[in-house]
Amino acid sequence: GAVVSQHPSWVICKSGTSVKIECRSLDFQATTMFWYRQFPKQSLMLMATSNEGSKATYEQGVEKDKFLINHASLTLSTLTVTSAHPEDSSFYICSATSLAGGTYEQYFGPGTRLTVT
Amino acid sequence: GESVGLHLPTLSVQEGDNSIINCAYSNSASDYFIWYKQESGKGPQFIIDIRSNMDKRQGQRVTVLLNKTVKHLSLQIAATQPGDSAVYFCAENSGGSNYKLTFGKGTLLTVNP
């Protein structure tokens, strides 16, 4: 099946610094990638929809200047958390969509655990 | 039994029993539904899906039931095993070209040996 990877799998950074998380579709081209955030014991909350070659669409309440998304190719999207603060500590998950047999399939990455100290 | 915690409902079952996990979805326009399994520290894993033109779909040891009248979705796991212990999420897609999913609250399933 289709594989989505994320890098790094976990990261610890100091408050005020920026962190970049990569999401790659390894064996398929993804026209659309999604970024989710998940706090402990809670559900996945969609942050933004990222289409290759265009600006990301952010969900209500998500600061686009804080969470920078770049989708430069059909296999790579990046999420940069700028000026990170402890409240940004969370599990960040990406997914990628693939059109297969006329329907869209969505594949999830393994997640990135961000801890801001 | 099933209980609702501060954030995450829980369901505890004995190994070998059948499990039923429920989900109420929000958008009557949603036409595609998916159940995901998420183990601790990992991303969601696809289990089974169903389209709105169906009311039941079966997979290996799993069955999804859809009741559009009351906007209810359920996941049945037969002969539950310890490896089934995880958080289970339902997700809905209301159509559109970008295939955006809205996730439900999730249920923590614990299988006791």
PDB file of C-alpha atoms in Angstrom:
ATOM      1  CA  GLY A   1       0.000   0.000   0.000  1.00  0.00           C
ATOM      2  CA  ALA A   2       0.895   3.672  -0.212  1.00  0.00           C
ATOM      3  CA  VAL A   3       3.387   4.896   2.375  1.00  0.00           C
ATOM      4  CA  VAL A   4       3.673   8.327   3.921  1.00  0.00           C
ATOM      5  CA  SER A   5       6.698   9.215   6.015  1.00  0.00           C
ATOM      6  CA  GLN A   6       7.361  12.047   8.408  1.00  0.00           C
ATOM      7  CA  HIS A   7      10.631  13.456   9.613  1.00  0.00           C
ATOM      8  CA  PRO A   8      11.576  13.842  12.337  1.00  0.00           C
ATOM      9  CA  SER A   9       9.527  11.373  14.365  1.00  0.00           C
ATOM     10  CA  TRP A  10      10.129  13.455  17.456  1.00  0.00           C
ATOM     11  CA  VAL A  11      11.781  16.760  18.205  1.00  0.00           C
ATOM     12  CA  ILE A  12      12.504  18.839  21.268  1.00  0.00           C
ATOM     13  CA  CYS A  13      13.132  22.529  20.799  1.00  0.00           C
ATOM     14  CA  LYS A  14      13.493  25.609  22.930  1.00  0.00           C
ATOM     15  CA  SER A  15      10.806  28.229  23.193  1.00  0.00           C
ATOM     16  CA  GLY A  16      11.166  30.885  20.506  1.00  0.00           C
ATOM     17  CA  THR A  17      12.868  28.679  17.943  1.00  0.00           C
ATOM     18  CA  SER A  18      11.365  27.309  14.732  1.00  0.00           C
ATOM     19  CA  VAL A  19      10.919  23.683  13.794  1.00  0.00           C
ATOM     20  CA  LYS A  20      10.359  22.160  10.363  1.00  0.00           C
ATOM     21  CA  ILE A  21       8.492  18.884   9.887  1.00  0.00           C
ATOM     22  CA  GLU A  22       8.588  17.036   6.569  1.00  0.00           C
ATOM     23  CA  CYS A  23       5.877  14.859   5.090  1.00  0.00           C
ATOM     24  CA  ARG A  24       6.680  12.670   2.109  1.00  0.00           C
ATOM     25  CA  SER A  25       4.622  10.329  -0.015  1.00  0.00           C
ATOM     26  CA  LEU A  26       7.111   7.589  -0.802  1.00  0.00           C
ATOM     27  CA  ASP A  27       5.557   5.644  -3.643  1.00  0.00           C
ATOM     28  CA  PHE A  28       2.851   7.867  -5.053  1.00  0.00           C
ATOM     29  CA  GLN A  29       2.223  11.447  -6.039  1.00  0.00           C
ATOM     30  CA  ALA A  30      -0.042  13.388  -3.736  1.00  0.00           C
ATOM     31  CA  THR A  31      -1.852  16.376  -5.111  1.00  0.00           C
ATOM     32  CA  THR A  32      -3.206  17.211  -1.694  1.00  0.00           C
ATOM     33  CA  MET A  33      -1.674  16.815   1.732  1.00  0.00           C
ATOM     34  CA  PHE A  34      -3.254  17.598   5.062  1.00  0.00           C
ATOM     35  CA  TRP A  35      -1.734  18.615   8.379  1.00  0.00           C
ATOM     36  CA  TYR A  36      -3.370  17.657  11.656  1.00  0.00           C
ATOM     37  CA  ARG A  37      -2.576  18.381  15.274  1.00  0.00           C
ATOM     38  CA  GLN A  38      -3.483  16.013  18.073  1.00  0.00           C
ATOM     39  CA  PHE A  39      -3.286  16.771  21.778  1.00  0.00           C
ATOM     40  CA  PRO A  40      -3.164  13.930  24.315  1.00  0.00           C
ATOM     41  CA  LYS A  41      -6.385  11.944  24.564  1.00  0.00           C
ATOM     42  CA  GLN A  42      -8.020  14.072  21.914  1.00  0.00           C
ATOM     43  CA  SER A  43      -8.975  13.645  18.312  1.00  0.00           C
ATOM     44  CA  LEU A  44      -7.142  14.788  15.217  1.00  0.00           C
ATOM     45  CA  MET A  45      -7.834  18.416  14.401  1.00  0.00           C
ATOM     46  CA  LEU A  46      -7.259  19.532  10.840  1.00  0.00           C
ATOM     47  CA  MET A  47      -4.922  22.488  10.643  1.00  0.00           C
ATOM     48  CA  ALA A  48      -4.590  23.054   6.928  1.00  0.00           C
ATOM     49  CA  THR A  49      -5.012  21.637   3.456  1.00  0.00           C
ATOM     50  CA  SER A  50      -1.981  21.836   1.227  1.00  0.00           C
ATOM     51  CA  ASN A  51      -2.133  21.601  -2.548  1.00  0.00           C
ATOM     52  CA  GLU A  52       0.995  21.280  -4.613  1.00  0.00           C
ATOM     53  CA  GLY A  53       2.098  24.564  -6.077  1.00  0.00           C
ATOM     54  CA  SER A  54      -0.457  26.726  -4.323  1.00  0.00           C
ATOM     55  CA  LYS A  55      -0.995  28.365  -0.958  1.00  0.00           C
ATOM     56  CA  ALA A  56      -2.310  26.245   1.858  1.00  0.00           C
ATOM     57  CA  THR A  57      -5.859  26.643   3.104  1.00  0.00           C
ATOM     58  CA  TYR A  58      -5.950  27.010   6.868  1.00  0.00           C
ATOM     59  CA  GLU A  59      -8.777  26.001   9.163  1.00  0.00           C
ATOM     60  CA  GLN A  60     -10.431  28.597  11.317  1.00  0.00           C
ATOM     61  CA  GLY A  61      -8.334  29.499  14.324  1.00  0.00           C
ATOM     62  CA  VAL A  62      -5.035  28.277  12.876  1.00  0.00           C
ATOM     63  CA  GLU A  63      -2.483  31.049  12.444  1.00  0.00           C
ATOM     64  CA  LYS A  64      -1.011  30.871   8.976  1.00  0.00           C
ATOM     65  CA  ASP A  65       1.979  33.019   9.933  1.00  0.00           C
ATOM     66  CA  LYS A  66       2.830  30.694  12.769  1.00  0.00           C
ATOM     67  CA  PHE A  67       2.342  27.412  10.947  1.00  0.00           C
ATOM     68  CA  LEU A  68       4.014  27.825   7.585  1.00  0.00           C
ATOM     69  CA  ILE A  69       3.198  25.183   5.023  1.00  0.00           C
ATOM     70  CA  ASN A  70       5.102  24.605   1.814  1.00  0.00           C
ATOM     71  CA  HIS A  71       4.071  22.022  -0.767  1.00  0.00           C
ATOM     72  CA  ALA A  72       6.742  22.393  -3.404  1.00  0.00           C
ATOM     73  CA  SER A  73       6.407  19.011  -5.062  1.00  0.00           C
ATOM     74  CA  LEU A  74       3.914  16.187  -5.444  1.00  0.00           C
ATOM     75  CA  THR A  75       5.759  14.125  -2.855  1.00  0.00           C
ATOM     76  CA  LEU A  76       6.790  16.634  -0.211  1.00  0.00           C
ATOM     77  CA  SER A  77       5.013  19.046   2.107  1.00  0.00           C
ATOM     78  CA  THR A  78       6.631  20.800   5.034  1.00  0.00           C
ATOM     79  CA  LEU A  79       5.155  22.361   8.155  1.00  0.00           C
ATOM     80  CA  THR A  80       7.259  24.933   9.981  1.00  0.00           C
ATOM     81  CA  VAL A  81       6.226  25.913  13.473  1.00  0.00           C
ATOM     82  CA  THR A  82       7.667  29.384  13.906  1.00  0.00           C
ATOM     83  CA  SER A  83       8.567  30.915  17.257  1.00  0.00           C
ATOM     84  CA  ALA A  84       7.404  27.786  19.017  1.00  0.00           C
ATOM     85  CA  HIS A  85       5.988  27.979  22.541  1.00  0.00           C
ATOM     86  CA  PRO A  86       5.196  25.242  25.051  1.00  0.00           C
ATOM     87  CA  GLU A  87       1.511  25.315  24.065  1.00  0.00           C
ATOM     88  CA  ASP A  88       2.567  24.235  20.563  1.00  0.00           C
ATOM     89  CA  SER A  89       3.766  20.938  22.008  1.00  0.00           C
ATOM     90  CA  SER A  90       1.638  18.335  20.303  1.00  0.00           C
ATOM     91  CA  PHE A  91       1.567  15.367  17.942  1.00  0.00           C
ATOM     92  CA  TYR A  92       1.581  16.584  14.348  1.00  0.00           C
ATOM     93  CA  ILE A  93       0.292  14.190  11.708  1.00  0.00           C
ATOM     94  CA  CYS A  94       0.219  14.601   7.954  1.00  0.00           C
ATOM     95  CA  SER A  95      -1.770  12.714   5.370  1.00  0.00           C
ATOM     96  CA  ALA A  96      -1.604  12.521   1.608  1.00  0.00           C
ATOM     97  CA  THR A  97      -4.306  11.795  -0.899  1.00  0.00           C
ATOM     98  CA  SER A  98      -3.968   9.625  -3.936  1.00  0.00           C
ATOM     99  CA  LEU A  99      -6.517   9.225  -6.687  1.00  0.00           C
ATOM    100  CA  ALA A 100      -6.910   5.501  -7.210  1.00  0.00           C
ATOM    101  CA  GLY A 101      -9.570   3.871  -9.334  1.00  0.00           C
ATOM    102  CA  GLY A 102     -11.578   7.073  -9.512  1.00  0.00           C
ATOM    103  CA  THR A 103     -11.752   7.566  -5.773  1.00  0.00           C
ATOM    104  CA  TYR A 104      -9.508   9.376  -3.347  1.00  0.00           C
ATOM    105  CA  GLU A 105      -7.570   7.406  -0.784  1.00  0.00           C
ATOM    106  CA  GLN A 106      -6.003   9.173   2.158  1.00  0.00           C
ATOM    107  CA  TYR A 107      -2.863   7.822   3.773  1.00  0.00           C
ATOM    108  CA  PHE A 108      -1.495   8.974   7.094  1.00  0.00           C
ATOM    109  CA  GLY A 109       2.046   9.470   8.230  1.00  0.00           C
ATOM    110  CA  PRO A 110       3.358   8.120  11.535  1.00  0.00           C
ATOM    111  CA  GLY A 111       3.266  11.523  13.220  1.00  0.00           C
ATOM    112  CA  THR A 112       5.859  13.853  14.735  1.00  0.00           C
ATOM    113  CA  ARG A 113       5.969  14.483  18.460  1.00  0.00           C
ATOM    114  CA  LEU A 114       6.963  18.105  19.138  1.00  0.00           C
ATOM    115  CA  THR A 115       7.966  19.161  22.615  1.00  0.00           C
ATOM    116  CA  VAL A 116       8.745  22.813  23.234  1.00  0.00           C
ATOM    117  CA  THR A 117      10.644  23.545  26.448  1.00  0.00           C
TER     118      THR A 117
ATOM    119  CA  GLY B   1     -18.558  -1.450  29.760  1.00  0.00           C
ATOM    120  CA  GLU B   2     -18.487   1.917  28.018  1.00  0.00           C
ATOM    121  CA  SER B   3     -17.871   5.202  29.719  1.00  0.00           C
ATOM    122  CA  VAL B   4     -17.250   8.735  28.681  1.00  0.00           C
ATOM    123  CA  GLY B   5     -14.154  10.314  30.148  1.00  0.00           C
ATOM    124  CA  LEU B   6     -13.106  13.923  30.215  1.00  0.00           C
ATOM    125  CA  HIS B   7     -11.953  13.743  26.610  1.00  0.00           C
ATOM    126  CA  LEU B   8     -12.035  10.177  25.344  1.00  0.00           C
ATOM    127  CA  PRO B   9     -14.800   7.588  25.743  1.00  0.00           C
ATOM    128  CA  THR B  10     -13.509   4.179  26.757  1.00  0.00           C
ATOM    129  CA  LEU B  11     -14.657   0.636  26.139  1.00  0.00           C
ATOM    130  CA  SER B  12     -13.273  -2.333  27.999  1.00  0.00           C
ATOM    131  CA  VAL B  13     -13.928  -5.891  26.774  1.00  0.00           C
ATOM    132  CA  GLN B  14     -12.688  -9.398  27.419  1.00  0.00           C
ATOM    133  CA  GLU B  15     -10.550 -11.148  24.866  1.00  0.00           C
ATOM    134  CA  GLY B  16     -12.731 -13.148  22.506  1.00  0.00           C
ATOM    135  CA  ASP B  17     -15.809 -10.975  23.005  1.00  0.00           C
ATOM    136  CA  ASN B  18     -17.289  -8.858  20.268  1.00  0.00           C
ATOM    137  CA  SER B  19     -16.787  -5.104  20.484  1.00  0.00           C
ATOM    138  CA  ILE B  20     -19.085  -2.384  19.240  1.00  0.00           C
ATOM    139  CA  ILE B  21     -17.788   1.155  18.938  1.00  0.00           C
ATOM    140  CA  ASN B  22     -20.220   3.910  18.133  1.00  0.00           C
ATOM    141  CA  CYS B  23     -19.900   7.257  16.450  1.00  0.00           C
ATOM    142  CA  ALA B  24     -22.332  10.084  15.813  1.00  0.00           C
ATOM    143  CA  TYR B  25     -21.395  12.179  12.838  1.00  0.00           C
ATOM    144  CA  SER B  26     -22.358  15.763  12.333  1.00  0.00           C
ATOM    145  CA  ASN B  27     -22.893  16.529   8.659  1.00  0.00           C
ATOM    146  CA  SER B  28     -25.932  15.106   6.912  1.00  0.00           C
ATOM    147  CA  ALA B  29     -24.212  15.875   3.601  1.00  0.00           C
ATOM    148  CA  SER B  30     -21.326  13.509   4.354  1.00  0.00           C
ATOM    149  CA  ASP B  31     -21.205  10.705   1.837  1.00  0.00           C
ATOM    150  CA  TYR B  32     -18.135   8.756   2.838  1.00  0.00           C
ATOM    151  CA  PHE B  33     -17.103   7.401   6.213  1.00  0.00           C
ATOM    152  CA  ILE B  34     -13.965   5.727   7.453  1.00  0.00           C
ATOM    153  CA  TRP B  35     -12.912   3.988  10.647  1.00  0.00           C
ATOM    154  CA  TYR B  36      -9.313   4.374  11.756  1.00  0.00           C
ATOM    155  CA  LYS B  37      -7.310   2.620  14.442  1.00  0.00           C
ATOM    156  CA  GLN B  38      -4.598   4.577  16.220  1.00  0.00           C
ATOM    157  CA  GLU B  39      -2.072   2.960  18.493  1.00  0.00           C
ATOM    158  CA  SER B  40      -0.181   5.027  21.002  1.00  0.00           C
ATOM    159  CA  GLY B  41       2.386   7.304  19.371  1.00  0.00           C
ATOM    160  CA  LYS B  42       1.456   6.311  15.835  1.00  0.00           C
ATOM    161  CA  GLY B  43      -0.558   7.710  12.975  1.00  0.00           C
ATOM    162  CA  PRO B  44      -4.089   6.516  12.149  1.00  0.00           C
ATOM    163  CA  GLN B  45      -4.407   3.217  10.344  1.00  0.00           C
ATOM    164  CA  PHE B  46      -7.263   2.573   7.908  1.00  0.00           C
ATOM    165  CA  ILE B  47      -9.659  -0.179   8.999  1.00  0.00           C
ATOM    166  CA  ILE B  48     -12.751  -0.022   6.844  1.00  0.00           C
ATOM    167  CA  ASP B  49     -14.848   2.483   4.953  1.00  0.00           C
ATOM    168  CA  ILE B  50     -18.412   2.827   3.754  1.00  0.00           C
ATOM    169  CA  ARG B  51     -20.229   5.075   1.325  1.00  0.00           C
ATOM    170  CA  SER B  52     -23.566   6.649   2.046  1.00  0.00           C
ATOM    171  CA  ASN B  53     -25.361   4.453  -0.496  1.00  0.00           C
ATOM    172  CA  MET B  54     -24.691   1.454   1.732  1.00  0.00           C
ATOM    173  CA  ASP B  55     -25.801   0.623   5.265  1.00  0.00           C
ATOM    174  CA  LYS B  56     -23.428  -2.229   6.005  1.00  0.00           C
ATOM    175  CA  ARG B  57     -19.994  -3.342   4.925  1.00  0.00           C
ATOM    176  CA  GLN B  58     -17.917  -6.239   6.159  1.00  0.00           C
ATOM    177  CA  GLY B  59     -14.213  -6.785   6.288  1.00  0.00           C
ATOM    178  CA  GLN B  60     -12.028  -9.280   8.035  1.00  0.00           C
ATOM    179  CA  ARG B  61     -13.389  -9.481  11.614  1.00  0.00           C
ATOM    180  CA  VAL B  62     -14.850  -5.981  11.253  1.00  0.00           C
ATOM    181  CA  THR B  63     -18.234  -4.690  10.182  1.00  0.00           C
ATOM    182  CA  VAL B  64     -19.316  -1.105   9.748  1.00  0.00           C
ATOM    183  CA  LEU B  65     -22.958  -0.115   9.997  1.00  0.00           C
ATOM    184  CA  LEU B  66     -24.310   3.200   8.802  1.00  0.00           C
ATOM    185  CA  ASN B  67     -27.636   4.695   9.846  1.00  0.00           C
ATOM    186  CA  LYS B  68     -28.111   7.904   7.923  1.00  0.00           C
ATOM    187  CA  THR B  69     -31.467   8.619   9.506  1.00  0.00           C
ATOM    188  CA  VAL B  70     -29.903   9.260  12.884  1.00  0.00           C
ATOM    189  CA  LYS B  71     -26.393  10.042  11.578  1.00  0.00           C
ATOM    190  CA  HIS B  72     -24.852   7.110  13.393  1.00  0.00           C
ATOM    191  CA  LEU B  73     -21.942   4.895  12.509  1.00  0.00           C
ATOM    192  CA  SER B  74     -20.745   1.802  14.320  1.00  0.00           C
ATOM    193  CA  LEU B  75     -17.754  -0.477  14.116  1.00  0.00           C
ATOM    194  CA  GLN B  76     -18.114  -4.075  15.178  1.00  0.00           C
ATOM    195  CA  ILE B  77     -15.018  -6.123  15.903  1.00  0.00           C
ATOM    196  CA  ALA B  78     -15.538  -9.860  16.176  1.00  0.00           C
ATOM    197  CA  ALA B  79     -13.518 -12.012  18.569  1.00  0.00           C
ATOM    198  CA  THR B  80     -11.590  -9.044  19.926  1.00  0.00           C
ATOM    199  CA  GLN B  81      -7.909  -9.654  20.518  1.00  0.00           C
ATOM    200  CA  PRO B  82      -5.365  -7.852  22.731  1.00  0.00           C
ATOM    201  CA  GLY B  83      -3.802  -6.432  19.572  1.00  0.00           C
ATOM    202  CA  ASP B  84      -7.047  -4.606  18.906  1.00  0.00           C
ATOM    203  CA  SER B  85      -6.435  -2.377  21.918  1.00  0.00           C
ATOM    204  CA  ALA B  86      -6.138   1.155  20.530  1.00  0.00           C
ATOM    205  CA  VAL B  87      -8.103   4.338  19.988  1.00  0.00           C
ATOM    206  CA  TYR B  88     -10.676   4.104  17.220  1.00  0.00           C
ATOM    207  CA  PHE B  89     -11.836   7.141  15.278  1.00  0.00           C
ATOM    208  CA  CYS B  90     -14.607   7.567  12.792  1.00  0.00           C
ATOM    209  CA  ALA B  91     -14.098  10.173  10.092  1.00  0.00           C
ATOM    210  CA  GLU B  92     -16.526  11.696   7.639  1.00  0.00           C
ATOM    211  CA  ASN B  93     -16.068  13.335   4.278  1.00  0.00           C
ATOM    212  CA  SER B  94     -18.715  15.696   3.000  1.00  0.00           C
ATOM    213  CA  GLY B  95     -17.549  15.453  -0.570  1.00  0.00           C
ATOM    214  CA  GLY B  96     -15.572  17.954  -2.560  1.00  0.00           C
ATOM    215  CA  SER B  97     -12.429  17.579  -4.541  1.00  0.00           C
ATOM    216  CA  ASN B  98     -10.010  17.975  -1.674  1.00  0.00           C
ATOM    217  CA  TYR B  99     -11.263  14.982   0.263  1.00  0.00           C
ATOM    218  CA  LYS B 100     -11.152  16.730   3.629  1.00  0.00           C
ATOM    219  CA  LEU B 101     -11.957  14.529   6.614  1.00  0.00           C
ATOM    220  CA  THR B 102     -13.570  15.469   9.911  1.00  0.00           C
ATOM    221  CA  PHE B 103     -12.659  13.161  12.771  1.00  0.00           C
ATOM    222  CA  GLY B 104     -14.902  12.107  15.614  1.00  0.00           C
ATOM    223  CA  LYS B 105     -13.891  12.162  19.247  1.00  0.00           C
ATOM    224  CA  GLY B 106     -12.488   8.653  19.341  1.00  0.00           C
ATOM    225  CA  THR B 107     -12.990   5.671  21.625  1.00  0.00           C
ATOM    226  CA  LEU B 108     -10.266   3.939  23.588  1.00  0.00           C
ATOM    227  CA  LEU B 109     -10.712   0.178  23.338  1.00  0.00           C
ATOM    228  CA  THR B 110      -8.997  -1.927  25.986  1.00  0.00           C
ATOM    229  CA  VAL B 111      -9.004  -5.692  25.563  1.00  0.00           C
ATOM    230  CA  ASN B 112      -8.430  -7.650  28.743  1.00  0.00           C
ATOM    231  CA  PRO B 113      -6.767 -11.054  28.392  1.00  0.00           C
TER     232      PRO B 113
END
